[in-house]
Coordinates of C-alpha atoms and ligand atoms in Angstrom, one line a residue:
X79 CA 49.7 -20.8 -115.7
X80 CA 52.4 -21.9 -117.9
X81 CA 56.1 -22.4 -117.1
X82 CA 58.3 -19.8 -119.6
X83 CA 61.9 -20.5 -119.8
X84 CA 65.2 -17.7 -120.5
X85 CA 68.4 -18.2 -121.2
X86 CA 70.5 -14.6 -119.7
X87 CA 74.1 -15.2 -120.9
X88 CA 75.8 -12.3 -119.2
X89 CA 78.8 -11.1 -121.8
X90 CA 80.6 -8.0 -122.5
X91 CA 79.3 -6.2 -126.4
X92 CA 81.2 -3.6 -128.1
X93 CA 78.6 -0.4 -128.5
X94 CA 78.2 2.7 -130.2
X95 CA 76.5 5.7 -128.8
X96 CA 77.2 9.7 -128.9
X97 CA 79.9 9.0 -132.0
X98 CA 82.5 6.2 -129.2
X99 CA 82.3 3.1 -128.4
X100 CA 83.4 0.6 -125.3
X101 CA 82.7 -2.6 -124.0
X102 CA 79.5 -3.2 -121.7
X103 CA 78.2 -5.8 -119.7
X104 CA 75.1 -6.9 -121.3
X105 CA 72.7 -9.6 -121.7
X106 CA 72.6 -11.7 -124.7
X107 CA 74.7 -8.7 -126.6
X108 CA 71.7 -6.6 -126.3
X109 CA 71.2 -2.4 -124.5
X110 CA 68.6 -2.4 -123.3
X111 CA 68.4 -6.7 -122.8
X112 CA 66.0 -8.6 -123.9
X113 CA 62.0 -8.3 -122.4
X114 CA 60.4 -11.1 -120.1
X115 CA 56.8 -11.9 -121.6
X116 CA 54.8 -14.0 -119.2
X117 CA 51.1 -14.0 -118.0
X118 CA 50.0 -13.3 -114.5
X119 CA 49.9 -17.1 -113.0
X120 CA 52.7 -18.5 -114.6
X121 CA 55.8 -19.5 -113.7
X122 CA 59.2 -17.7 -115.2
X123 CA 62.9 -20.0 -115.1
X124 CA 65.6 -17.5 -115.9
X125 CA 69.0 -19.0 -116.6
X126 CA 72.1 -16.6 -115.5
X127 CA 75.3 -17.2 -116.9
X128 CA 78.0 -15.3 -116.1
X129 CA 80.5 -15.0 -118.8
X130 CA 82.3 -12.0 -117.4
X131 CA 85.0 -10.9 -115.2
X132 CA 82.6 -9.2 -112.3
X133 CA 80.0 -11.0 -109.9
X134 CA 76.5 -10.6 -110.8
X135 CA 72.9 -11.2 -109.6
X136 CA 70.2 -10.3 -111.4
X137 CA 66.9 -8.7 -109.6
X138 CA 63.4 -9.2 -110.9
X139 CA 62.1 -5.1 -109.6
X140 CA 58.6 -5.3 -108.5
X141 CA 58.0 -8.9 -109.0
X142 CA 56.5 -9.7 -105.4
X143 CA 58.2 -13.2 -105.0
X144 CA 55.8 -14.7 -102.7
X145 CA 58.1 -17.2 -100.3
X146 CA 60.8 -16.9 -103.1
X147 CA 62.9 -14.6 -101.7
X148 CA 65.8 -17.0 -103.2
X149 CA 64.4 -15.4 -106.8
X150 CA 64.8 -11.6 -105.4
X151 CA 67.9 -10.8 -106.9
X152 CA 69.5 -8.4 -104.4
X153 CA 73.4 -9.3 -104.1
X154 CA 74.1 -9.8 -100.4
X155 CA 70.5 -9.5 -99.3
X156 CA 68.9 -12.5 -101.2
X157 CA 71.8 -14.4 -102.6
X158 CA 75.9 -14.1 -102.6
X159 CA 76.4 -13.0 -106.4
X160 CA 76.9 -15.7 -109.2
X161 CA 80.7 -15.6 -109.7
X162 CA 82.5 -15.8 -113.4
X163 CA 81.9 -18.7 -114.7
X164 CA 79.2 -19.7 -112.2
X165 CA 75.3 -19.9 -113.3
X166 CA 72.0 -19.7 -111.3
X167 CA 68.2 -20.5 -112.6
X168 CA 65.9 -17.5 -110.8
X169 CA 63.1 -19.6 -110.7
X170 CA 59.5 -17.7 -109.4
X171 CA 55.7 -17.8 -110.0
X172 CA 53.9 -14.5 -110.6
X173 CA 51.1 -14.7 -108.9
X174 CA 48.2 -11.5 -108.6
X175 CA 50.6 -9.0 -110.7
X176 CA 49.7 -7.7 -114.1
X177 CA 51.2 -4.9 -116.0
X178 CA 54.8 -3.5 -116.6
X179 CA 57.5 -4.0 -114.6
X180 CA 61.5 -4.2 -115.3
X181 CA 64.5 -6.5 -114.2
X182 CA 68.3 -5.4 -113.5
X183 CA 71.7 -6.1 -111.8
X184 CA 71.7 -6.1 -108.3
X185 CA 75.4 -5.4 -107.5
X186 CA 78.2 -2.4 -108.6
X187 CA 76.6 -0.4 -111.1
X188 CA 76.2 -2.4 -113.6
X189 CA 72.8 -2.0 -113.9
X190 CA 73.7 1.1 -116.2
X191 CA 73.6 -1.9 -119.0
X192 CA 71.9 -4.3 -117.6
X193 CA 68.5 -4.0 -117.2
X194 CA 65.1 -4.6 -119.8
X195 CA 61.5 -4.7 -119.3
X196 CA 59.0 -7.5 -118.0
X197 CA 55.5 -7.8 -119.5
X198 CA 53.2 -9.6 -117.8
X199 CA 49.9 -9.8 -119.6
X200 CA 46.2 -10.7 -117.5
X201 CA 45.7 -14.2 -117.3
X202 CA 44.3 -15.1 -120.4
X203 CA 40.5 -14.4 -121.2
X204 CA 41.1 -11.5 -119.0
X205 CA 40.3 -8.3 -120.6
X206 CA 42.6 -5.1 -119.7
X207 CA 40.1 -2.7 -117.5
X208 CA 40.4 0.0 -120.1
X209 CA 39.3 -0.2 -124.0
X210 CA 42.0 -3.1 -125.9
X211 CA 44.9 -0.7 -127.0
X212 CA 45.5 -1.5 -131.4
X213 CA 49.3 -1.8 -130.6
X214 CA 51.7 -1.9 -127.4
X215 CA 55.6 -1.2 -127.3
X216 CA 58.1 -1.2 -124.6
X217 CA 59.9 2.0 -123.8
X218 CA 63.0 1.7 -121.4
X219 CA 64.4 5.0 -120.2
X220 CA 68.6 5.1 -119.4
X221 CA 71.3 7.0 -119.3
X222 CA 75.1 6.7 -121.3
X223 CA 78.2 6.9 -119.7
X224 CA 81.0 7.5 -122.3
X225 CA 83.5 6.5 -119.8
X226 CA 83.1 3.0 -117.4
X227 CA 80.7 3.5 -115.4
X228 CA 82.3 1.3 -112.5
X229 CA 85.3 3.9 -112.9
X230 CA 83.0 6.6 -112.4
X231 CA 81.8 4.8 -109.2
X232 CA 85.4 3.9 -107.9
X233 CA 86.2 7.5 -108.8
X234 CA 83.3 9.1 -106.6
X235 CA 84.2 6.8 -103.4
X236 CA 88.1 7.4 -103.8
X237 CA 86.9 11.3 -103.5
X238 CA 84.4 11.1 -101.0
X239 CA 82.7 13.4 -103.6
X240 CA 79.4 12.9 -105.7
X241 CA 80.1 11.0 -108.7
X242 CA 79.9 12.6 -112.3
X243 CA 76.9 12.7 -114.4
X244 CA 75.9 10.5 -117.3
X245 CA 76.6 11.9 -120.5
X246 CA 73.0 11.9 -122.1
X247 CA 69.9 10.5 -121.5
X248 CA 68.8 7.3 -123.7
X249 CA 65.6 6.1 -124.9
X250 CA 65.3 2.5 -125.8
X251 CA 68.9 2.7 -125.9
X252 CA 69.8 5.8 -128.1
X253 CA 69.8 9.7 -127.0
X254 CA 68.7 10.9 -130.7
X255 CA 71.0 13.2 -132.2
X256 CA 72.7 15.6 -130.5
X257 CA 74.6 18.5 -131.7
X258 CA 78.5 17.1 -131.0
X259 CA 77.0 13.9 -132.6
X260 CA 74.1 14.9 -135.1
X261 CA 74.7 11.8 -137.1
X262 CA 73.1 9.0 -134.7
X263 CA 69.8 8.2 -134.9
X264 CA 66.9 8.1 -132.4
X265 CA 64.6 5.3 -131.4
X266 CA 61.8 5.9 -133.8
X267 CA 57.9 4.4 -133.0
X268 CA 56.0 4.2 -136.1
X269 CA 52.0 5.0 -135.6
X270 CA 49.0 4.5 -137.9
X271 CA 46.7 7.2 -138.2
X272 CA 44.1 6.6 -135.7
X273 CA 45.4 3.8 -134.1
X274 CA 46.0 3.8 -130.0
X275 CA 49.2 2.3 -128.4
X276 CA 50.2 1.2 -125.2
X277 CA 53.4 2.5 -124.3
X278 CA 54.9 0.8 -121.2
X279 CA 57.6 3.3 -120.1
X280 CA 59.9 2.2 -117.8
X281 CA 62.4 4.4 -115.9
X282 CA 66.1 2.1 -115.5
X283 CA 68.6 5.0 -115.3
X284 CA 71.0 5.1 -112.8
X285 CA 70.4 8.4 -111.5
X286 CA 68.2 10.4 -112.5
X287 CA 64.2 11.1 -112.1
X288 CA 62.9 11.7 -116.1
X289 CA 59.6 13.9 -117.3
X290 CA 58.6 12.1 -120.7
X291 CA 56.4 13.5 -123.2
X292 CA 55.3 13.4 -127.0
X293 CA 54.9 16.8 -129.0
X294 CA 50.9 17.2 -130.0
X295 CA 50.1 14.3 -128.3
X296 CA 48.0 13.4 -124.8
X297 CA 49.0 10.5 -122.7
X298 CA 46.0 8.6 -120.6
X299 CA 47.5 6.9 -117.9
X300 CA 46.7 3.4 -117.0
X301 CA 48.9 1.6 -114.5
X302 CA 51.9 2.5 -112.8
X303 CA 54.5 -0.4 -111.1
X304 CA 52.2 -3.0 -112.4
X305 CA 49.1 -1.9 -110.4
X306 CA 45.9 -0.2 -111.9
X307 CA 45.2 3.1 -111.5
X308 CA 41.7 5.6 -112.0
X309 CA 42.7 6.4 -115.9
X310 CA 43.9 9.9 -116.4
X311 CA 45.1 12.5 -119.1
X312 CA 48.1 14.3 -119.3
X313 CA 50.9 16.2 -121.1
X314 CA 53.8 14.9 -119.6
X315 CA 54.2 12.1 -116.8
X316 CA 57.1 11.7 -114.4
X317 CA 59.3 8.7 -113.8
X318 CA 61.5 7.8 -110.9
X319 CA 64.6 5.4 -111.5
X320 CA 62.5 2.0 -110.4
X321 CA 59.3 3.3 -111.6
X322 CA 57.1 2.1 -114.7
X323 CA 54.0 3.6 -116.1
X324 CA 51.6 2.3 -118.8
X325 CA 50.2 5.0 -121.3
X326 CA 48.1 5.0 -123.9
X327 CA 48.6 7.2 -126.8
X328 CA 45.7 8.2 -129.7
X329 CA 47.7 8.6 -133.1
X330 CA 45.1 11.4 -134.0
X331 CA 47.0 14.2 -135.3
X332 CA 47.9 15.6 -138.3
X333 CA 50.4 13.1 -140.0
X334 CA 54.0 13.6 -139.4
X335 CA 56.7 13.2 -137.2
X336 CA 56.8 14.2 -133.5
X337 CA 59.0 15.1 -130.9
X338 CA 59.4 12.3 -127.5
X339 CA 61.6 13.7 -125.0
X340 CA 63.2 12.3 -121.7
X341 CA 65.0 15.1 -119.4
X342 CA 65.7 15.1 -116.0
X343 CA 63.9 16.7 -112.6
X344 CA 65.8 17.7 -109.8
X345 CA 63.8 18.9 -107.3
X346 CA 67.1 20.4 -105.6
X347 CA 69.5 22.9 -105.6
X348 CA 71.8 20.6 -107.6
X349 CA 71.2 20.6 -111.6
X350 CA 72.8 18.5 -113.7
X351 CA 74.2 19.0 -117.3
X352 CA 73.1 15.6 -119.4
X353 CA 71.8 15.0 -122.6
X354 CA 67.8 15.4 -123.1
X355 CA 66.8 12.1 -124.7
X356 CA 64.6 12.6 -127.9
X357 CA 62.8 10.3 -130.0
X358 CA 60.2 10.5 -132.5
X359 CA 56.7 9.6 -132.9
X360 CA 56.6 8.9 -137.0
X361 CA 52.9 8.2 -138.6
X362 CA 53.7 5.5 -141.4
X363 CA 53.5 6.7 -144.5
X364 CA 54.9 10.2 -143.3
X365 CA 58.4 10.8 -145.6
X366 CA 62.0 10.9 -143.0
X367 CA 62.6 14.1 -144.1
X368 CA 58.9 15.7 -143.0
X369 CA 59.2 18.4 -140.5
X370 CA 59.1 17.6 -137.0
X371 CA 56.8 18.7 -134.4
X372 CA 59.2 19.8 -131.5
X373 CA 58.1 20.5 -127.8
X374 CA 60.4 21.5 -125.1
X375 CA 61.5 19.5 -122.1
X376 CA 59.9 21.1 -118.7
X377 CA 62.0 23.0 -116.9
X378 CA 64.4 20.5 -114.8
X379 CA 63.2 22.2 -111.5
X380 CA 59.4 21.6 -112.5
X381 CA 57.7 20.8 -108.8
X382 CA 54.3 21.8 -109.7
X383 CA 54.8 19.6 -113.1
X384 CA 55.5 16.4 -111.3
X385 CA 53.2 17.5 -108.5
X386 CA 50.2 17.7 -110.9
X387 CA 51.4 14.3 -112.1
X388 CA 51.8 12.5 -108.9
X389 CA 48.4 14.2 -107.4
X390 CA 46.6 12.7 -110.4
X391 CA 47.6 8.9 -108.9
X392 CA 44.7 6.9 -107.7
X393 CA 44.2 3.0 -107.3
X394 CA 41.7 2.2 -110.2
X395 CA 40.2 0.6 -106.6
X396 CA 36.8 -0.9 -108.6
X397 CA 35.2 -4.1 -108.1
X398 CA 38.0 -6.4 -109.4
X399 CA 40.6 -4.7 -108.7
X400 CA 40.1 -3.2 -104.9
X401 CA 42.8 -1.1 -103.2
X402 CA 43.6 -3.2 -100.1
X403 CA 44.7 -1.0 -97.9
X404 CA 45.4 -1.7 -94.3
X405 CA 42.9 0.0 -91.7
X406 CA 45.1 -0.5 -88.8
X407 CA 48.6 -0.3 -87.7
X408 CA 51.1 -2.4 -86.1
X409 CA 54.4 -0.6 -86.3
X410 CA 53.9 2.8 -87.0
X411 CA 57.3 4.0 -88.0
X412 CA 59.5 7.5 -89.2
X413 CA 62.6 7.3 -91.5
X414 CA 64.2 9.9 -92.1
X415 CA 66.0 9.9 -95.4
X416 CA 68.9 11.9 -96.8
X417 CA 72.4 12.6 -97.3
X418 CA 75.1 12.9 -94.2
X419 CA 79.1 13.6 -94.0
X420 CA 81.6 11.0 -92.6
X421 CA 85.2 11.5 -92.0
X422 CA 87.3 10.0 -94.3
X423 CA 91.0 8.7 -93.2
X424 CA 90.9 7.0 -96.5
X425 CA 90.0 10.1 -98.9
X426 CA 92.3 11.5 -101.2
X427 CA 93.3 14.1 -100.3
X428 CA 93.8 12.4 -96.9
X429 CA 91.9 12.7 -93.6
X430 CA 89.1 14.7 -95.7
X431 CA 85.3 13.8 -95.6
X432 CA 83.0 11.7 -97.4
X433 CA 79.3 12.3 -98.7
X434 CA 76.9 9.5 -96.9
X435 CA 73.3 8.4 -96.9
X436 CA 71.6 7.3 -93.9
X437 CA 68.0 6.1 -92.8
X438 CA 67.5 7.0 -89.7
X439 CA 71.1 7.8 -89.2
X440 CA 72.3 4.5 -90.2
X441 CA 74.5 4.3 -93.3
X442 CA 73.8 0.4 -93.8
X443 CA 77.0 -2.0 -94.3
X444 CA 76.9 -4.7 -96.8
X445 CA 77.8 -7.9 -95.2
X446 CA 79.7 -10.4 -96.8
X447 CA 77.6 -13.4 -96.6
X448 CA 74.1 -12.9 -97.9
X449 CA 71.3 -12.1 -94.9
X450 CA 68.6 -14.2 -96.3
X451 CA 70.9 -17.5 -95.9
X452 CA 71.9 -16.3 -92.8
X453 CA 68.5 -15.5 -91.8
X454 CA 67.5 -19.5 -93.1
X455 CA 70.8 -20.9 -91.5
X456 CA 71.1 -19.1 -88.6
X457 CA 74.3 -18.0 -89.4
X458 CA 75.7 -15.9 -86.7
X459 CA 77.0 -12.3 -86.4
X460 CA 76.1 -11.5 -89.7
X461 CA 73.4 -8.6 -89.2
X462 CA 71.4 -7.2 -86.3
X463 CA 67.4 -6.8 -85.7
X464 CA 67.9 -3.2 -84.0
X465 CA 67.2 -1.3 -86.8
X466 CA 65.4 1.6 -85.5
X467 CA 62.3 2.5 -85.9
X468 CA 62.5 6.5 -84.9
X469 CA 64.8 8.9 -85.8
X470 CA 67.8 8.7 -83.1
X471 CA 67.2 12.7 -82.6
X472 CA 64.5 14.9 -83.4
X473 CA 65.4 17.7 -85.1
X474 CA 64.1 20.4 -87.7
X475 CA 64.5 17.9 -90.7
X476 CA 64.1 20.1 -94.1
X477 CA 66.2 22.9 -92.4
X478 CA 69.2 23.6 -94.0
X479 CA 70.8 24.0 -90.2
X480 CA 72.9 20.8 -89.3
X481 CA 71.1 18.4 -87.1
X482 CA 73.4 17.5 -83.6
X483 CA 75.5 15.2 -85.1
X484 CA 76.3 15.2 -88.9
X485 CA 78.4 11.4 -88.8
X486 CA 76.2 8.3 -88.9
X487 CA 76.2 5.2 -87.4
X488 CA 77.2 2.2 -89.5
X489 CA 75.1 -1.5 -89.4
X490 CA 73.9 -3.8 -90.6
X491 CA 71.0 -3.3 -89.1
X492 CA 67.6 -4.9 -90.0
X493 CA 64.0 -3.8 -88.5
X494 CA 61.7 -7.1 -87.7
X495 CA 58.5 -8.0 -88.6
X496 CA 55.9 -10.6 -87.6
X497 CA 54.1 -12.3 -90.6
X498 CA 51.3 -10.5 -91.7
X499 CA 52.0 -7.4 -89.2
X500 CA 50.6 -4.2 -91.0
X501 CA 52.8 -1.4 -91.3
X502 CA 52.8 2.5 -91.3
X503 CA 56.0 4.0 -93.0
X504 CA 56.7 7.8 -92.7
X505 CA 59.7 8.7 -95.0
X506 CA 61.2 12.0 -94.2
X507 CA 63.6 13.8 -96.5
X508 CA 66.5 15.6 -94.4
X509 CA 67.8 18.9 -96.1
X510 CA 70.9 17.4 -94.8
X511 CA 73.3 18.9 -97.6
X512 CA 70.8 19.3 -99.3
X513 CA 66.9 18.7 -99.7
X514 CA 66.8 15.9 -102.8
X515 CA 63.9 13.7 -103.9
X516 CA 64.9 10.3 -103.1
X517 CA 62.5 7.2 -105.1
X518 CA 62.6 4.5 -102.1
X519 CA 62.2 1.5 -103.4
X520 CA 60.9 -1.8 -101.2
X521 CA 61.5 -5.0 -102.8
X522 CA 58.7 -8.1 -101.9
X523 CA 55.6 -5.6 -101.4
X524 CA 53.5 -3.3 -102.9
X525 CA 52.8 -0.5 -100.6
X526 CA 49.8 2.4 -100.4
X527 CA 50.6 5.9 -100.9
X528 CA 48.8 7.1 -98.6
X529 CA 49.8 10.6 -97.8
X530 CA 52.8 13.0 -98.3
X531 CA 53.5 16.7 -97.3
X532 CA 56.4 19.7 -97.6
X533 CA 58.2 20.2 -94.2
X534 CA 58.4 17.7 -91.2
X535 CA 55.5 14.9 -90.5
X536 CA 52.9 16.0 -87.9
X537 CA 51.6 12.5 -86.8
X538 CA 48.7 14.6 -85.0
X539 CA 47.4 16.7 -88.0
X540 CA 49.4 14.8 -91.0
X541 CA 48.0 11.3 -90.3
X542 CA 44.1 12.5 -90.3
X543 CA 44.0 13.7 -93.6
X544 CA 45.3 10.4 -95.0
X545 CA 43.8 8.6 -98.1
X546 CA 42.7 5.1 -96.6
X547 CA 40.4 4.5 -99.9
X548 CA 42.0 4.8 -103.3
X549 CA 45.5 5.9 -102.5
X550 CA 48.2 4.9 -105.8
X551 CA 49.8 1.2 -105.1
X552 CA 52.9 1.2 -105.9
X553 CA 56.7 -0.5 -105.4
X554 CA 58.9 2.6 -105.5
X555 CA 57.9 6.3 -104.4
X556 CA 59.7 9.4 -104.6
X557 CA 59.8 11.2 -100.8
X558 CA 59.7 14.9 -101.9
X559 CA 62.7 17.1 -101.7
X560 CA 62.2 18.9 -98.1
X561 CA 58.9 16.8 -97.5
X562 CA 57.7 13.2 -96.2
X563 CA 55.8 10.7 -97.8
X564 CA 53.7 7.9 -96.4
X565 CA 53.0 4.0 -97.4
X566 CA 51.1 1.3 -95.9
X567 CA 51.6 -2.4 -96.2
X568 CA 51.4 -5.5 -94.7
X569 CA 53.9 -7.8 -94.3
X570 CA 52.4 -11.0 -95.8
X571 CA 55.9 -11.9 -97.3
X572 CA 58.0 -14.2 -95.3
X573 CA 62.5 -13.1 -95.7
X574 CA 64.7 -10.3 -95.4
X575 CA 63.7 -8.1 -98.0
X576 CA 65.2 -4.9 -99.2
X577 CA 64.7 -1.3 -99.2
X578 CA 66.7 1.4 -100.8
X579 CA 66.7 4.6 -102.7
X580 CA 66.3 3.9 -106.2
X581 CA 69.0 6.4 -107.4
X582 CA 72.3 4.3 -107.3
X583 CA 74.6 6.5 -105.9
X584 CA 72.7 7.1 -103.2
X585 CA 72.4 3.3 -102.5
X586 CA 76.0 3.5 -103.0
X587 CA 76.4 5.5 -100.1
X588 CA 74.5 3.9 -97.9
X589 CA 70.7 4.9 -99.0
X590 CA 69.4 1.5 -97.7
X591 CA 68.3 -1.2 -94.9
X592 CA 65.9 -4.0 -94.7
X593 CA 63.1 -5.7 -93.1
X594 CA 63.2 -9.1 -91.9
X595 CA 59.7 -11.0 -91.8
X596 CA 59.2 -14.0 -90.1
X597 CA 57.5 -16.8 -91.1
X598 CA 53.5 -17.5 -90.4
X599 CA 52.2 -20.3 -88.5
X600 CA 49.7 -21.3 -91.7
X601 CA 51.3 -24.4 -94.1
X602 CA 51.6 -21.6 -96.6
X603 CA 53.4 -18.8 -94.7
X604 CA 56.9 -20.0 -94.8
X605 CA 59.8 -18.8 -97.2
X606 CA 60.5 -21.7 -99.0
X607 CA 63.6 -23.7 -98.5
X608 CA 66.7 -22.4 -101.1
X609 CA 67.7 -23.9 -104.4
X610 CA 70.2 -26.9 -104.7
X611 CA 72.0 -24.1 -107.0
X612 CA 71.8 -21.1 -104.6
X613 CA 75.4 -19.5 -105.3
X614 CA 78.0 -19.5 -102.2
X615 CA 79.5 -16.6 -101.2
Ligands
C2O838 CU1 65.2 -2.0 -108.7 CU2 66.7 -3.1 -105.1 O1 66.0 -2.5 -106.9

């Protein structure tokens, strides 16, 4: 591999979008920021300058960072934030990852803004294990906020109350027109007649899972989270915040324009009132003022939709490209997931309640110094290794009757693994609240999907019918509103690394907790000692 070097100056851009503009946090003046092009092998040297008032950290989602936790991104996990002024070189080597995956702030919300794709193309000579697409563009999926979106944050934790929605849905950075703002445009991808293009669609909004589909059109599906999967067709494919997927798309209709939509699923009592992106699919040639194909947006409660979607995932699991998935287990472990009420002193109104998130009861505290330093350092009193590995009380999860207790505990709490340990992860949603679909994300791993069910987890009769051959590998997967899913990895990545739900205010709230792996014994097991430039805290 070769070694590819970025600049990221982190400034604030005035933007338009739905007819107002403010000031955002972007990178290099750019919504959505610029896209990382890099081949599997080589080595990538990002370097972050912060230019504006907030701390920020910069995470690199899916990359797997072998030994270079230091690179991850997380702030507080991985690294104490680069401060105003400050700068820090995110310096990593992508090694056995090809395919689409995305980069973002770690820390507030400002992730909203910044965020953009990565590409990382086979090593070269290496043919893609599907027929050569003619053309390939980058799609990034958002979301718009007319107000600040660290207001709207502040605002939801003042309240103890869920925070308010975006105000449309973006893609590639616009919504399309809209009828209190007709005037704007959409993002518009121009296709010759017969040609086939790779889409690379890539799911960075804050809050919200997205269905995505073209009017006329089929999508085959080709990789999700930069991992190959068993080629399939469909109408409409489904996106969790943190996940990408790679289509490919035949221009062979009749020539014209079409409809691309992006609309929210909420597999949940909650429903939410935001703008369905739209684009358009234009065939060169075809005049801006041809009719357009429209199609509507599935309904936003669409289970069987996403479930047809989701069912269709399989590791591509061939020759090259086998689906390593470990055959035994050394921690077999249940999370449950979900939402919890806290009292609030602090509320306004006073002495109220607050929403929470837990795993396993814990709503996980944010230290103040970063855990991988103090993990390296041996920093004291910083976090503790009794995270738990069961749910503290068994109860009917996906009821809508309260568990015991409804408070959780808070910790910084982290669960330990030996290098190389294989693990068995059950994530249980709670109906807590309410039953949501929550896209756990784990940062340094790709994990196996290897089975998932409505209700509560029977380890006797669940865990036989698991797939242990071509189960979808993936980095983020959504646990199903009133259901469980479960993954299987092995922990061949020395450092604390991360895990979280992917939708922020859920992380907000405490939707998070992390794994600390040891080192191996082997001379190349152990994390790597920090950079000279490693920000202090
Ligand atoms: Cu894309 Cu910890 O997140």
């Amino acid at each position: 591999g070769i070694t590819r070097h970025y600049k990221f100056n982190v400034v604030m851009t005035k933007m338009s979008c739905l007819c107002s503009s403010k000031p955002i946090v972007t990178i290099n003046g750019r919504f959505p920021g610029p896209t990382i092009y890099a081949r599997e092998d080589d080595r990538v040297l990002i370097k972050v300058v912060n230019h504006v008032k907030y701390n920020v950290s910069i995470h690199w989602h899916g990359i797997r960072q072998l030994r270079t936790g230091w690179a991850d991104g997380p702030a507080y996990i991985t690294q104490c934030p680069i401060q105003p002024g400050q700068n820090y070189v995110y310096n990593f080597t992508i090694t056995g990852q090809r395919g689409t995956l995305f980069w973002h702030a770690h820390i507030l919300w400002l992730r909203a803004t910044v965020h953009g794709a990565i590409v990382i193309l086979p090593k070269r000579g290496v043919p893609y294990p599907f027929p050569k697409p003619n053309h390939e563009a980058v799609v990034v999926l958002g979301e718009w906020w007319k107000s600040d979106t660290e207001a709207v944050v502040n605002e939801a934790l003042n309240s103890g109350l869920a925070p308010n929605v975006s105000d449309a849905h973006t893609i590639n950075g616009h919504p399309g027109p809209v009828s209190n703002c007709p005037s704007q445009g959409g993002y518009r991808l121009s296709v010759a007649p017969g040609k086939t293009y790779m889409l690379r669609v890539i799911n960075a909004a804050l809050n919200e899972e997205l269905f995505f589909k073209i009017a006329g059109h089929k999508m085959t599906v080709v990789e999700v989270d930069a991992t190959y999967v068993k080629p399939f067709k469909t109408d409409t494919i489904l996106i969790a915040p943190g996940q990408t997927t790679n289509v490919i798309v035949t221009a062979d209709q009749n020539f014209g324009k079409y409809m691309v939509v992006a609309s929210p699923f909420m597999d949940s009592p909650i429903t939410v009132d935001n703008v369905t992106a739209t684009a358009t699919l234009h065939y060169t040639g075809a005049l801006s003022s041809a009719p357009m194909t429209f199609t509507s947006a599935p309904p936003q409660n669409g289970t069987s939709v996403a479930n047809n979607f989701i069912d269709s995932l399989k590791s591509l699991n061939s020759i090259k490209y086998p689906a390593k998935v470990p055959k035994n287990v050394d921690h077999s472990l249940l999370f449950t997931v979900g939402l919890g009420i806290n009292p609030c002193p602090t509320c306004i109104p006073a002495n109220g309640s607050r929403v929470v998130a837990s795993i396993n009861n814990v709503t996980f505290v944010m230290p103040n110094t970063a855990l991988l330093q103090a993990h390296f350092f041996g920093i004291k009193n910083v976090f503790t290794t009794d995270f738990p590995g069961n749910p503290s009380f068994i109860f009917n999860y996906t009821s809508t009757l309260p568990p015991p207790s409804l408070a959780t505990v808070n910790g910084t709490k982290l669960y330990r693994l030996r290098y190389n340990a294989t693990v068995q992860l059950v994530l249980q949603d709670t109906g807590i609240i309410a039953p949501e679909n929550h896209p756990i994300h784990l940062h340094g791993f790709n994990f196996f999907a290897v089975g998932k069910g409505l209700g509560n987890f029977n380890p006797k009769t669940d865990a036989k019918n698991f797939n242990l051959m071509d189960p979808v590998e993936r980095n983020t997967i959504g646990v199903p509103s009133g259901g469980w899913v479960a993954i299987r990895f092995r922990a061949d990545n020395p450092g604390v690394w991360f895990m979280h739900c992917h939708l922020e205010i859920h992380t907000t709230w405490g939707l998070k907790m992390a794994f600390l792996v040891d080192n191996g014994k082997g001379p190349n097991e152990s994390l790597l000692p920090p950079p000279k430039d490693l920000p202090k805290c």
